[in-house]
Tab-separated table of C-alpha atoms and ligand atoms in Angstrom:
chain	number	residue	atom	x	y	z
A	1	UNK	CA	74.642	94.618	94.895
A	2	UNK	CA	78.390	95.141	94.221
A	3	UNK	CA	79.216	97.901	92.774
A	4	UNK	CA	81.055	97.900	89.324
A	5	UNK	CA	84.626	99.369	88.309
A	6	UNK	CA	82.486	101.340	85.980
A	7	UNK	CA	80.149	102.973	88.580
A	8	UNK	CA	83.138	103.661	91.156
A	9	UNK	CA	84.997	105.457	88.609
A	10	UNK	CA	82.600	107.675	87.481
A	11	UNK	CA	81.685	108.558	91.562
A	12	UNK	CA	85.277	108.696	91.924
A	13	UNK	CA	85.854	111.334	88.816
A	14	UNK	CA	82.668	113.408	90.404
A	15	UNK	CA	84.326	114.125	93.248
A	16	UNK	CA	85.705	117.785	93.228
A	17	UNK	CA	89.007	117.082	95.610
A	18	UNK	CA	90.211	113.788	95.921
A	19	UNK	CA	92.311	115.123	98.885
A	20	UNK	CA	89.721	115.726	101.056
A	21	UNK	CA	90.542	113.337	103.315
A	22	UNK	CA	94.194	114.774	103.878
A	23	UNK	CA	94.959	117.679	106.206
A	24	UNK	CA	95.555	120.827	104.427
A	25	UNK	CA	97.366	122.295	103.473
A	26	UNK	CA	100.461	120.079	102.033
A	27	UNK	CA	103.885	120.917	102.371
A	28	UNK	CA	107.492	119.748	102.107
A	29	UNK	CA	110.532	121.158	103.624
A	30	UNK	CA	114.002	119.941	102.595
A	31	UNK	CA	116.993	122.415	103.569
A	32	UNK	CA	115.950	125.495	102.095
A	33	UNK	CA	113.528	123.939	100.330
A	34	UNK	CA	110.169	125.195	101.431
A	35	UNK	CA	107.410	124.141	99.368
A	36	UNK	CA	103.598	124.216	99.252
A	37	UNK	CA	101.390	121.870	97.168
A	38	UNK	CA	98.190	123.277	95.418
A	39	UNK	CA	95.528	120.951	94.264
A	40	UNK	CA	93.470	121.614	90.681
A	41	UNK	CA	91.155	119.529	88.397
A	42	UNK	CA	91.839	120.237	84.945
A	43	UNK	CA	88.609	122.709	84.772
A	44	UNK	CA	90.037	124.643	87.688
A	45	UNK	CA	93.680	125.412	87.050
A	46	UNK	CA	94.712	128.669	85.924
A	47	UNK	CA	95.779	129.222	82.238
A	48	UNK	CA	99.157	130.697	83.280
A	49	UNK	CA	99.852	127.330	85.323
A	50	UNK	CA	98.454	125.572	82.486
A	51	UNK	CA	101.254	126.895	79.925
A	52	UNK	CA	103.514	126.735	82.737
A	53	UNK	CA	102.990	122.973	83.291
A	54	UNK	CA	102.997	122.694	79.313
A	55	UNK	CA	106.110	124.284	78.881
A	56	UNK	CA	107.878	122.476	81.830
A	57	UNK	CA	106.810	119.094	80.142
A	58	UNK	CA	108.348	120.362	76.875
A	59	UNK	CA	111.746	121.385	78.308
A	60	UNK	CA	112.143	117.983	80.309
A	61	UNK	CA	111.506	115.634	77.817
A	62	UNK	CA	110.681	117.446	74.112
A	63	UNK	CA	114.010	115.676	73.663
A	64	UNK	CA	112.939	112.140	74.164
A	65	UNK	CA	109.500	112.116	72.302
A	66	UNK	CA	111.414	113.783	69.433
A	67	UNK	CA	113.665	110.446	68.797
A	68	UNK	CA	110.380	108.077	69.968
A	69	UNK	CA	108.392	106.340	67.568
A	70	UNK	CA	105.443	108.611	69.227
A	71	UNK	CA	106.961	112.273	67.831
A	72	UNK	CA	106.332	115.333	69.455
A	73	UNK	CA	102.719	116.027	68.337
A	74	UNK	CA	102.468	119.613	70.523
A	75	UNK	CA	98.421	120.240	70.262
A	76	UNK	CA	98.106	115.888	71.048
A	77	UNK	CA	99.732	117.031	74.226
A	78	UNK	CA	98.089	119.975	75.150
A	79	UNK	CA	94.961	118.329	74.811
A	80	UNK	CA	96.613	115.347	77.312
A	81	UNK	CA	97.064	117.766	79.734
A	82	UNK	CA	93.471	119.385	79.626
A	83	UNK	CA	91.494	116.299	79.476
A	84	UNK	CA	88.296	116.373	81.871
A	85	UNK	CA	89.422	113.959	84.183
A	86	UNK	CA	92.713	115.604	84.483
A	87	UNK	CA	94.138	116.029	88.550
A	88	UNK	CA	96.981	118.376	89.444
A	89	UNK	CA	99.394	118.853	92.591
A	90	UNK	CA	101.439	121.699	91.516
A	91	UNK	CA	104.626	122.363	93.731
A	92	UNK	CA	105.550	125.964	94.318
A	93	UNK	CA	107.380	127.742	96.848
A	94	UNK	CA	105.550	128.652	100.308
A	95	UNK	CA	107.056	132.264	100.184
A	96	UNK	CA	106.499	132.897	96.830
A	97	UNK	CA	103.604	131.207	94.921
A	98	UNK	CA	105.263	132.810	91.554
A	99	UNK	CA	108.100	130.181	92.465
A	100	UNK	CA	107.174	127.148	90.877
A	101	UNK	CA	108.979	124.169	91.192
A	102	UNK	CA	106.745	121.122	89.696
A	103	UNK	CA	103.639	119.060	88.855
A	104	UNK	CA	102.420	116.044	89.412
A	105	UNK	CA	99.080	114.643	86.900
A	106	UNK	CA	97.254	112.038	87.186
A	107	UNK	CA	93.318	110.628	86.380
A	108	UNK	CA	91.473	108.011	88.146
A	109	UNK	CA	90.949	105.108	85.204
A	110	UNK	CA	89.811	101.812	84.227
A	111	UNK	CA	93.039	99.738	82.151
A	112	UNK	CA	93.299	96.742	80.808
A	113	UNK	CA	94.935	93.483	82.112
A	114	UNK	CA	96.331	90.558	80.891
A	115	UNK	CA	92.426	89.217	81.727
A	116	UNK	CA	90.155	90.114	79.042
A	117	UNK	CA	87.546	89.871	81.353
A	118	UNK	CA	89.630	92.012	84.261
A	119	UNK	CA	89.737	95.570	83.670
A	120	UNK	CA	92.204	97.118	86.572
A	121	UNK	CA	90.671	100.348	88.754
A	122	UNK	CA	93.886	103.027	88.352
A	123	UNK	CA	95.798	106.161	89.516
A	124	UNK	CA	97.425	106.933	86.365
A	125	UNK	CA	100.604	109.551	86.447
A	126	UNK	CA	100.465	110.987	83.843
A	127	UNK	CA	102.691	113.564	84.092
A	128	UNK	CA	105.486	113.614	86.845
A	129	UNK	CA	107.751	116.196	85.547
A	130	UNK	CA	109.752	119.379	88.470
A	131	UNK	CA	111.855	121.880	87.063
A	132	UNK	CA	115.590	121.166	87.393
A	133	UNK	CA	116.620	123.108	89.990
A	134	UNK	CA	114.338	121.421	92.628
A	135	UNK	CA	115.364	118.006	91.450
A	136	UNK	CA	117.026	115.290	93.544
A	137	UNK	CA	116.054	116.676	96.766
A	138	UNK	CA	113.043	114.323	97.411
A	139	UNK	CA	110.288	116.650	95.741
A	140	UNK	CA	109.244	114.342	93.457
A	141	UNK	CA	109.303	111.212	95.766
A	142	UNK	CA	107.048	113.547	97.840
A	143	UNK	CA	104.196	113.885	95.045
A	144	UNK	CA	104.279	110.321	94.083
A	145	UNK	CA	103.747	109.332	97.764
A	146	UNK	CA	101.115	111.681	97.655
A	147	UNK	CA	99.368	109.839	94.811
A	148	UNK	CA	100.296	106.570	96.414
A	149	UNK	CA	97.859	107.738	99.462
A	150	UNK	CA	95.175	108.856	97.028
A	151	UNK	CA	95.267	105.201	95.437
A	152	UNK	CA	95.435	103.582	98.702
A	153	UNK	CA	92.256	105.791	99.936
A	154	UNK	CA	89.937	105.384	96.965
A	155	UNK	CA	90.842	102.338	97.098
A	156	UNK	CA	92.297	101.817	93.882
A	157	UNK	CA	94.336	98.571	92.520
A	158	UNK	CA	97.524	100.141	91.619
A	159	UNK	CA	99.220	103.085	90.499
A	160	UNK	CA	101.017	102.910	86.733
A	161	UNK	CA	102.787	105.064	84.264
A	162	UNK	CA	104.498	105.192	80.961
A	163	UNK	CA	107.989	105.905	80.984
A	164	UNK	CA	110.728	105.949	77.696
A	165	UNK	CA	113.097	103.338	77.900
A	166	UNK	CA	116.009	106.066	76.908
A	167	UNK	CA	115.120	108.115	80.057
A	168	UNK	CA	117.250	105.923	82.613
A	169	UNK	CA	116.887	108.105	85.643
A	170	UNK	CA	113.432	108.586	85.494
A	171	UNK	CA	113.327	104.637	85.528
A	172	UNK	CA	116.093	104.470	88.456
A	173	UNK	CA	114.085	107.178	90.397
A	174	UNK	CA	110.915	105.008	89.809
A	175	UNK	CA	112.058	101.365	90.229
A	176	UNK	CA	115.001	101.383	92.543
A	177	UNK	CA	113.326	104.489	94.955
A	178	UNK	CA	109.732	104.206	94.239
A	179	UNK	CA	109.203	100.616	94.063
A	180	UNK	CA	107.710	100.387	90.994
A	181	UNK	CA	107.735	97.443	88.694
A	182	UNK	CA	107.154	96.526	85.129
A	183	UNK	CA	103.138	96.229	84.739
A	184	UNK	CA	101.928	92.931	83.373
A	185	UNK	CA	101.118	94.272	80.289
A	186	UNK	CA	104.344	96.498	79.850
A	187	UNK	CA	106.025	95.057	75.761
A	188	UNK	CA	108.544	93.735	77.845
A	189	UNK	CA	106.503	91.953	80.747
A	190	UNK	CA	104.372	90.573	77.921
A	191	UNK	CA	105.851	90.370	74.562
A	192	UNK	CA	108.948	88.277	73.301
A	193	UNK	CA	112.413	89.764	73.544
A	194	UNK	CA	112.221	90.754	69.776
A	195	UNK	CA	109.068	92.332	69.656
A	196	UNK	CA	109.383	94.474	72.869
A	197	UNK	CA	112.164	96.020	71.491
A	198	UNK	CA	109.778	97.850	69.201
A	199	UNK	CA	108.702	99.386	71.849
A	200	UNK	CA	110.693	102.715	73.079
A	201	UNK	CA	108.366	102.834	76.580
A	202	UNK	CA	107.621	100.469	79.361
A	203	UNK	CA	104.347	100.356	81.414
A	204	UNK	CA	105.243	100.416	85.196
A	205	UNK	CA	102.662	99.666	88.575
A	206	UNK	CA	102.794	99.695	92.004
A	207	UNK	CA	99.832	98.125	93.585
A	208	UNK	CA	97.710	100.084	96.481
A	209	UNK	CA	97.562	98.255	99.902
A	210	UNK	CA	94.207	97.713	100.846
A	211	UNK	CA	95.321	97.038	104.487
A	212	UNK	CA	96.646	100.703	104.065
A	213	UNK	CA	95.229	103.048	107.622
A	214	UNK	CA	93.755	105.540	104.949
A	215	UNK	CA	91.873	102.517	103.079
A	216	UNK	CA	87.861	103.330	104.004
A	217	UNK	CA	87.278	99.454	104.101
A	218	UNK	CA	90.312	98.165	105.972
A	219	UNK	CA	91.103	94.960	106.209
A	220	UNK	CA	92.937	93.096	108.427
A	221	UNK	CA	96.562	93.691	108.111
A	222	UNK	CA	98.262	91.152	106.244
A	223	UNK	CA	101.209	88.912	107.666
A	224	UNK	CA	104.118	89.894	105.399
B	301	COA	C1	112.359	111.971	87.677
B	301	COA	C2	112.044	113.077	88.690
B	301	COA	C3	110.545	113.307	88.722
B	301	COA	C4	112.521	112.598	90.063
B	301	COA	O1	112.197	113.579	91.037
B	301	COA	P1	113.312	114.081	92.094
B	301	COA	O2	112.671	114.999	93.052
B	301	COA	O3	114.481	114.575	91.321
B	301	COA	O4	113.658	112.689	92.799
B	301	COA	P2	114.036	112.472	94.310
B	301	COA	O5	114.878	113.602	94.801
B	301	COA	O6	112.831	112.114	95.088
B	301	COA	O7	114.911	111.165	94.153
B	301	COA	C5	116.153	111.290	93.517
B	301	COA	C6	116.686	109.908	93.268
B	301	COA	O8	115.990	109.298	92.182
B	301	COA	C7	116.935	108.798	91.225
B	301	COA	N1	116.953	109.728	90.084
B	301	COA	C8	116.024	110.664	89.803
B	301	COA	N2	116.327	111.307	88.651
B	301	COA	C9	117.476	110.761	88.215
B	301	COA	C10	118.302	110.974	87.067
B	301	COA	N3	117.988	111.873	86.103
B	301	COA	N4	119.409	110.226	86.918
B	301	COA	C11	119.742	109.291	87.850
B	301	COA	N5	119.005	109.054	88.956
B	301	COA	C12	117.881	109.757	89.126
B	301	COA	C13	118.258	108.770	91.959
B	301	COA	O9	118.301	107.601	92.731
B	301	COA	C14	118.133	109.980	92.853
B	301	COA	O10	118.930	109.906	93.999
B	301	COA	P3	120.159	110.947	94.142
B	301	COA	O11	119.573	112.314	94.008
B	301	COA	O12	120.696	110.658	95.498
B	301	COA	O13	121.079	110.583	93.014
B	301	COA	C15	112.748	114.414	88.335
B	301	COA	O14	114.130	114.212	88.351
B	301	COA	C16	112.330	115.019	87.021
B	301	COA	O15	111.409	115.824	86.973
B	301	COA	N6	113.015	114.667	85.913
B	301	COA	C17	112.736	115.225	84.593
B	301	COA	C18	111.368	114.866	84.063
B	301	COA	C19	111.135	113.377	83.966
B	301	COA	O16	111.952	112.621	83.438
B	301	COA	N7	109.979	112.945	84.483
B	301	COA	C20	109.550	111.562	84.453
B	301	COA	C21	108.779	111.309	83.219
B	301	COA	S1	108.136	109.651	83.168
């Protein structure tokens, strides 16, 4: 009997590390850049890291909510970043665990589709967000490939996020280095000009590769 998007999810979400299948532990090097990456689910990370993360999100882009049609709604977001099915890789230096540089968050969900009768299987980033001084030196390309191997593995359709129009390099970073593209059901993929332009966020995706050598079913590899 095939099993349903419903069913995987939930077996998915039981799982304590949805790394297990990587070798341990993670790292990245870049220059002096020498960095370690911790994995937590949302009931396991420390408070300190917690209000860390919290705090880093609020510096970054407190700014950019603030003049959304969204707000900043501060206990909204906290609860965001606690919910159950919360995942966190949390970059921080390999000399000095004190030295943190950034997080990545994502959960493992069902979203809709232009289908009403297709729900897509998801690795949802939630949060992508590294403090300034480790930015542009491949850090967070590094955590998004990491999530692009933990959609590819669990075999998941595609990975997606939510990112405000006004915040141009996080769209460059994602589109133009990341290959990301606007999600089918994005306002601007699937509304008229006028009325996506209420809309001060766009829905991006990236599909998993089922042909991928960390996919447990492999298929053949595709000719492209
Ligand atoms: C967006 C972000 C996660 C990218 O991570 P990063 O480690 O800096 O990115 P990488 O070093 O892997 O790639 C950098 C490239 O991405 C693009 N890019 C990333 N941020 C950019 C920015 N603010 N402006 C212009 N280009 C940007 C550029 O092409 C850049 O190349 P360059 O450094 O040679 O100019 C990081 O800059 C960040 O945390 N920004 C603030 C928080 C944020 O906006 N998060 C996204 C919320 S949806």
């Amino acid at each position: 009997m095939p099993v349903s998007s419903t069913d995987k999810l939930s077996t998915i979400n039981q799982e304590e590390c949805l790394l297990r299948f990587m070798k341990q532990p993670l790292t990245y090097q870049n220059g002096d850049m020498d960095v370690v990456i911790d994995y937590y689910h949302a009931a396991t990370i420390p408070p300190d890291l917690a209000n860390w993360a919290f705090q880093l999100l609020k510096n970054n882009l407190y700014h950019l909510y603030t003049r959304s049609n969204l707000g900043w709604d501060e206990a909204a977001k906290m609860t965001d970043l606690q919910a159950p099915e919360a995942r966190y890789l949390v970059a921080r230096s390999a000399h000095d665990p004190s030295d943190l540089k950034g997080f990545l968050m994502f959960q493992m969900v069902l979203e809709e589709t232009m289908d009403d009768d297709v729900m897509a299987e998801v690795a949802y980033c939630y949060e992508l967000q590294l403090e300034e001084h480790a930015r542009s030196r491949g850090l967070g390309e590094y955590l998004m490939q990491l999530l692009f191997q933990i959609g590819d593995f669990w075999c998941m359709d595609k990975v997606m996020l939510t990112v405000f129009k006004d915040n141009t390099g996080a769209i460059k970073f994602y589109t133009k280095k990341m290959g990301f593209a606007l999600d089918e059901i994005s306002p601007s993929a699937c509304l008229s000009a006028r009325m996506a332009k209420r809309f001060d966020y766009e829905i991006l995706s990236r599909p998993c590769h089922p042909w991928s050598p960390l996919h447990p079913q492999r298929q053949a590899t595709p000719n492209i």
